[in-house]
Short mmCIF file of C-alpha atoms in Angstrom, two decimals:
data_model
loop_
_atom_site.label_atom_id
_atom_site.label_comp_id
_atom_site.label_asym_id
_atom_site.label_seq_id
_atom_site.Cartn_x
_atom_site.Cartn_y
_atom_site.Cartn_z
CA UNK C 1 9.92 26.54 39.43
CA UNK C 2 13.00 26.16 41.41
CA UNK C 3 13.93 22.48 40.21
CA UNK C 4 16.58 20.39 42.31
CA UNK C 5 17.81 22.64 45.33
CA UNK C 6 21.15 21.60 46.76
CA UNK C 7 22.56 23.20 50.19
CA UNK C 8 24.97 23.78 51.10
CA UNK C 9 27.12 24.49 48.31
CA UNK C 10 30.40 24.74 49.63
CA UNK C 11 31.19 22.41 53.13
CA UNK C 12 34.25 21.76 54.85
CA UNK C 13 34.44 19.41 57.41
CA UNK C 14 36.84 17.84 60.11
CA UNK C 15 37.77 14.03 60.32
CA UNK C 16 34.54 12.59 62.28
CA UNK C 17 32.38 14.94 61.74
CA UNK C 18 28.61 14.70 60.65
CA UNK C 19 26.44 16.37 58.23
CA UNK C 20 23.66 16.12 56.19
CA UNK C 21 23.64 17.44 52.67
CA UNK C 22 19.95 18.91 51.57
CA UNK C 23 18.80 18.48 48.29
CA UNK C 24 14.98 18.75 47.56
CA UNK C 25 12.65 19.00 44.12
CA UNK C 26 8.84 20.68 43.37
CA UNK C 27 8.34 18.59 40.20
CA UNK C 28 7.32 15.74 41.99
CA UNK C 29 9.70 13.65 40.64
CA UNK C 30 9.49 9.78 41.77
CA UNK C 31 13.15 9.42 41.10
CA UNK C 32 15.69 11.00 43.19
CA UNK C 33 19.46 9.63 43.46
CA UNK C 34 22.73 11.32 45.07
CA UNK C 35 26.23 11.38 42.90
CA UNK C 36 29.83 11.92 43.88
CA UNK C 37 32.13 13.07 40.89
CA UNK C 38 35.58 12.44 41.40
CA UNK C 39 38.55 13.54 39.08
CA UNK C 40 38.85 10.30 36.32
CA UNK C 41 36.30 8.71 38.17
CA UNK C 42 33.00 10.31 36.28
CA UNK C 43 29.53 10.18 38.79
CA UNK C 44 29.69 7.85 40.56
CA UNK C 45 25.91 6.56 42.23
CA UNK C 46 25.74 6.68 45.97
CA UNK C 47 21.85 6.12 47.05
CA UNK C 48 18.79 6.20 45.02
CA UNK C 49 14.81 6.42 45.54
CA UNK C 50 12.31 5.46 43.51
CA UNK C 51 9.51 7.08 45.66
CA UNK C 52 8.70 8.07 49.03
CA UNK C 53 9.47 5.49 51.55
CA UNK C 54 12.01 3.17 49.39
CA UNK C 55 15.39 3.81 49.10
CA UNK C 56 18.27 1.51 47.54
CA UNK C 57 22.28 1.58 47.25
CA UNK C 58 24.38 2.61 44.55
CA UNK C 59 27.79 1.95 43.55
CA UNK C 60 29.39 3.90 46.51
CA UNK C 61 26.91 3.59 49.51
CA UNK C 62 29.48 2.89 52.43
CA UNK C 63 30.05 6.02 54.79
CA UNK C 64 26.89 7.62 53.57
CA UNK C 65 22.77 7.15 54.80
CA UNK C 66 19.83 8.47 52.63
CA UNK C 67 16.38 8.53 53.63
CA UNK C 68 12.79 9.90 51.80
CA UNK C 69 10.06 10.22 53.92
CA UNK C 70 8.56 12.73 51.55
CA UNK C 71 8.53 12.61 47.81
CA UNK C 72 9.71 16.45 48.14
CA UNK C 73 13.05 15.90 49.77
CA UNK C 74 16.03 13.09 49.51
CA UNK C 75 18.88 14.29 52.81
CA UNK C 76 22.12 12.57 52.44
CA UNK C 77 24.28 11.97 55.95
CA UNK C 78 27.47 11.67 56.33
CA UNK C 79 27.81 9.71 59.50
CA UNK C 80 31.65 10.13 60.28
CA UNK C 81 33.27 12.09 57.95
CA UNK C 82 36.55 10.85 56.17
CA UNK C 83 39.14 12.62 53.83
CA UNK C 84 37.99 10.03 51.39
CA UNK C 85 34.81 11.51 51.34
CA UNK C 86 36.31 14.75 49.71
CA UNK C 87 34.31 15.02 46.66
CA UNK C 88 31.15 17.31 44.87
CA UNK C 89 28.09 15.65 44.99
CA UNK C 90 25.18 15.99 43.36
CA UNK C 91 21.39 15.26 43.63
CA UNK C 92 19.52 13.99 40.67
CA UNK C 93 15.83 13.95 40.26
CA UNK C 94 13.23 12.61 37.43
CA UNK C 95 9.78 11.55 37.14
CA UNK C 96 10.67 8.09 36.02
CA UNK C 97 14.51 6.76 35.49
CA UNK C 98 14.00 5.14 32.79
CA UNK C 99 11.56 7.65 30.56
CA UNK C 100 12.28 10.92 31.63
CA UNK C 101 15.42 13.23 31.93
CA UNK C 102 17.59 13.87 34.50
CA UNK C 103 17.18 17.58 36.03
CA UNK C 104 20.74 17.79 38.40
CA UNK C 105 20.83 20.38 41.71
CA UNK C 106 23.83 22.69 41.36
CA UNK C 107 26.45 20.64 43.78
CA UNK C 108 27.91 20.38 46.73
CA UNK C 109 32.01 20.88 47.15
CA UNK C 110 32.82 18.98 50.12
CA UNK C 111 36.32 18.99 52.07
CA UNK C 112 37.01 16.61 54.81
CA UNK C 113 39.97 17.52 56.24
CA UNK J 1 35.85 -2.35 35.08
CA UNK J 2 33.25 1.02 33.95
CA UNK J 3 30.47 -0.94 32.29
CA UNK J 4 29.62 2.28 30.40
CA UNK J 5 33.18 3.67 28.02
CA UNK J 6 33.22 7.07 26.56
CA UNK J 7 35.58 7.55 23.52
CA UNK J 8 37.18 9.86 23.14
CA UNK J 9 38.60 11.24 26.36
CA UNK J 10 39.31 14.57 24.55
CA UNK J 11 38.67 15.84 22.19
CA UNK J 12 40.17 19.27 20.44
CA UNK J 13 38.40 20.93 17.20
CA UNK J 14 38.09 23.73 15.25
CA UNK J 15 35.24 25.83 14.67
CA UNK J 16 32.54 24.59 12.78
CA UNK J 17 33.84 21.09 12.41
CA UNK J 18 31.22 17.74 12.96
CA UNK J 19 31.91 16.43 16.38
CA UNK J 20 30.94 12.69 17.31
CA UNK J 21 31.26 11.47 20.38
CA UNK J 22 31.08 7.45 21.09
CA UNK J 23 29.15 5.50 24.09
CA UNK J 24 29.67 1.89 24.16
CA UNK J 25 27.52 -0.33 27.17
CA UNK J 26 28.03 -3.85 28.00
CA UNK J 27 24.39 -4.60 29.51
CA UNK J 28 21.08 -4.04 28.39
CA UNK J 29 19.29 -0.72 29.11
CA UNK J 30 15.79 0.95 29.58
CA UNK J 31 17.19 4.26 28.70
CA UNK J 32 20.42 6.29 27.31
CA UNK J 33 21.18 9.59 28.61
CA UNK J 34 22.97 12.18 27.12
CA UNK J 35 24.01 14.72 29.35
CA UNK J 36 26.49 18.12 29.25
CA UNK J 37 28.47 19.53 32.22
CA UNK J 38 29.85 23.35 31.19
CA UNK J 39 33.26 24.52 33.12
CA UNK J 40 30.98 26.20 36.20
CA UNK J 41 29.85 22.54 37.24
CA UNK J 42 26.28 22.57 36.64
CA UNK J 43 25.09 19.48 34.65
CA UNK J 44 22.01 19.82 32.53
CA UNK J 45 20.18 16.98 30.42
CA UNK J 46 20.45 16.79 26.81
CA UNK J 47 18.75 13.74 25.85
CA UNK J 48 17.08 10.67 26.99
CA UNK J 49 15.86 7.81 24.33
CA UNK J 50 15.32 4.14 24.19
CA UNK J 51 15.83 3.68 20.47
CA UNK J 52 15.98 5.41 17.41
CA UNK J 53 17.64 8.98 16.71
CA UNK J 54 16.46 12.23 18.59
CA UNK J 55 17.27 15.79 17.47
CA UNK J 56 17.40 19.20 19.43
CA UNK J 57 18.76 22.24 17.19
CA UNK J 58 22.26 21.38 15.92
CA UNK J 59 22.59 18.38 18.56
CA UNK J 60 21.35 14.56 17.29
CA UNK J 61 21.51 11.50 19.76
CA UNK J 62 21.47 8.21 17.89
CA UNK J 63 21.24 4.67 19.94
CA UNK J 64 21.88 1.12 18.44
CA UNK J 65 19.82 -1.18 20.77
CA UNK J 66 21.29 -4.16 18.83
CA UNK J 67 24.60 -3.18 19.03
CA UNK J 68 24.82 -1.77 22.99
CA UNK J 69 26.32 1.48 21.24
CA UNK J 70 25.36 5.48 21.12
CA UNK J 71 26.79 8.65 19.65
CA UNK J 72 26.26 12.39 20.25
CA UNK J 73 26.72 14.50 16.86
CA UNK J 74 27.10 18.21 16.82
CA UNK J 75 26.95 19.86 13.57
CA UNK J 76 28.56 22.99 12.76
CA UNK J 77 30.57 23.03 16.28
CA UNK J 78 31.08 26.47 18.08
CA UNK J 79 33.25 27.89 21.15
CA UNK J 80 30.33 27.73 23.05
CA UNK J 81 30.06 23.73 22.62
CA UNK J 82 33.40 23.32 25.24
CA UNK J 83 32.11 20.87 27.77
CA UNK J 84 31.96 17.96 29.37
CA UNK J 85 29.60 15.28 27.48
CA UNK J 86 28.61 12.62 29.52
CA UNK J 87 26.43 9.70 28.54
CA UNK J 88 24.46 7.23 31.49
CA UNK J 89 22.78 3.91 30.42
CA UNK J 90 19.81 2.83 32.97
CA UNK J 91 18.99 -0.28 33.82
CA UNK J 92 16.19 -1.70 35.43
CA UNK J 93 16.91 -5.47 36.60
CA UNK J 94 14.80 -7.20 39.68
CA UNK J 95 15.12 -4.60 42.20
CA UNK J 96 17.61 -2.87 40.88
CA UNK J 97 16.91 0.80 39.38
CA UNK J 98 20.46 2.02 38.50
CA UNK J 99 21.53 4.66 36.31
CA UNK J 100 25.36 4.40 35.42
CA UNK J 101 27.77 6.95 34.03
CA UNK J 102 30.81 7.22 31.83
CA UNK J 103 33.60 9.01 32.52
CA UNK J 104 32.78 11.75 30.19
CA UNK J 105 34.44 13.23 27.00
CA UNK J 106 35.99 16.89 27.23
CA UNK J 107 35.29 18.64 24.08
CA UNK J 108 37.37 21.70 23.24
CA UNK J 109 36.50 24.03 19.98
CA UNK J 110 38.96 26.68 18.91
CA UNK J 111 37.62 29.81 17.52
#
């Protein structure tokens, strides 16, 4: 089982730039949610989905899109990069948020410079 | 304002020693989660419960519905223990499905 795959895991970017960060799951896990952890700041919530086909905002959502058009796989875009954005995320996924645990993908460092 | 406060921030101890670590919420919750990050980065689930007390080898989670309040015990602390703890409260309200974090507690044992 490879649980919660994150690529890449190391990403630097330039001011404007795009990219989409890859994270997907083969538990088939319902709930899937992308972090940002920030010195002081703990994880912060960015986008969540509670299945295929439904996704919601977090704490954090500006600068960043999330889609799930299969239960397998939950791609987060950056749109138009900004130093701001500097940060290591990280993809979450469980069968249920509420009565299951949290099984975490490895990260993501990500420089915007 | 965090709605979910981790005491404490650090935390030194020796070898051995009982370790508790505090989780206060202000809202109420479907679930508590207990989670520890090592020094590499990679964060793994320790526990998840609703009420009660769960155990898992020298590790016990305890949650006080009542009170909005958990702690994370480790008995007979070792080395090996150094991490970040980190606890999340979820929340399910109307549409919302949010899990929250703390800031987490960095726990240090001396050999």
């Amino acid at each position: 089982n490879a649980g919660v795959t994150q690529t890449p895991k190391f990403q630097v970017l330039k001011t404007g730039q795009s990219m989409t960060l890859q994270c997907a799951q083969d538990m088939n896990h319902e709930y899937m949610s992308w972090y940002r952890q920030d010195p002081g700041m703990g994880l912060r919530l960015i986008h969540y989905s509670v299945g295929a086909g439904i996704t919601d905002q977090g704490e954090v959502p500006n600068g960043y899109n999330v889609s799930r058009s299969t239960t397998e796989d939950f791609p987060l875009r950056l749109l138009s990069a900004a130093p701001s954005q500097t940060s290591v995320y990280f993809c979450a996924s469980s069968f249920s948020a509420y009565n299951s645990p949290l099984h975490f993908g490895n990260g993501t460092r990500l420089t915007v410079t | 304002k965090n709605e979910v406060e981790q005491s404490p921030q650090n935390l030194t101890a020796q070898e051995g020693e009982f370790i508790t670590i505090n989780c206060s919420y202000s809202v109420g919750i479907s679930a508590l989660h207990w989670l520890q990050q090592h020094p590499g980065g990679g964060i793994v689930s320790l526990f998840m419960l609703s009420s009660g007390k769960k155990k898992h080898g020298r590790l016990i989670a305890t949650i006080n519905i009542q009170e909005k309040h958990s702690s994370l015990h480790i008995t007979a602390s070792h080395p090996r223990d150094s991490a970040v703890y980190i606890c999340a409260r979820h929340t399910r309200m109307n549409r919302d499905d949010k899990i929250i974090f703390g800031k987490g507690t960095r726990l240090h044992i001396l050999p």
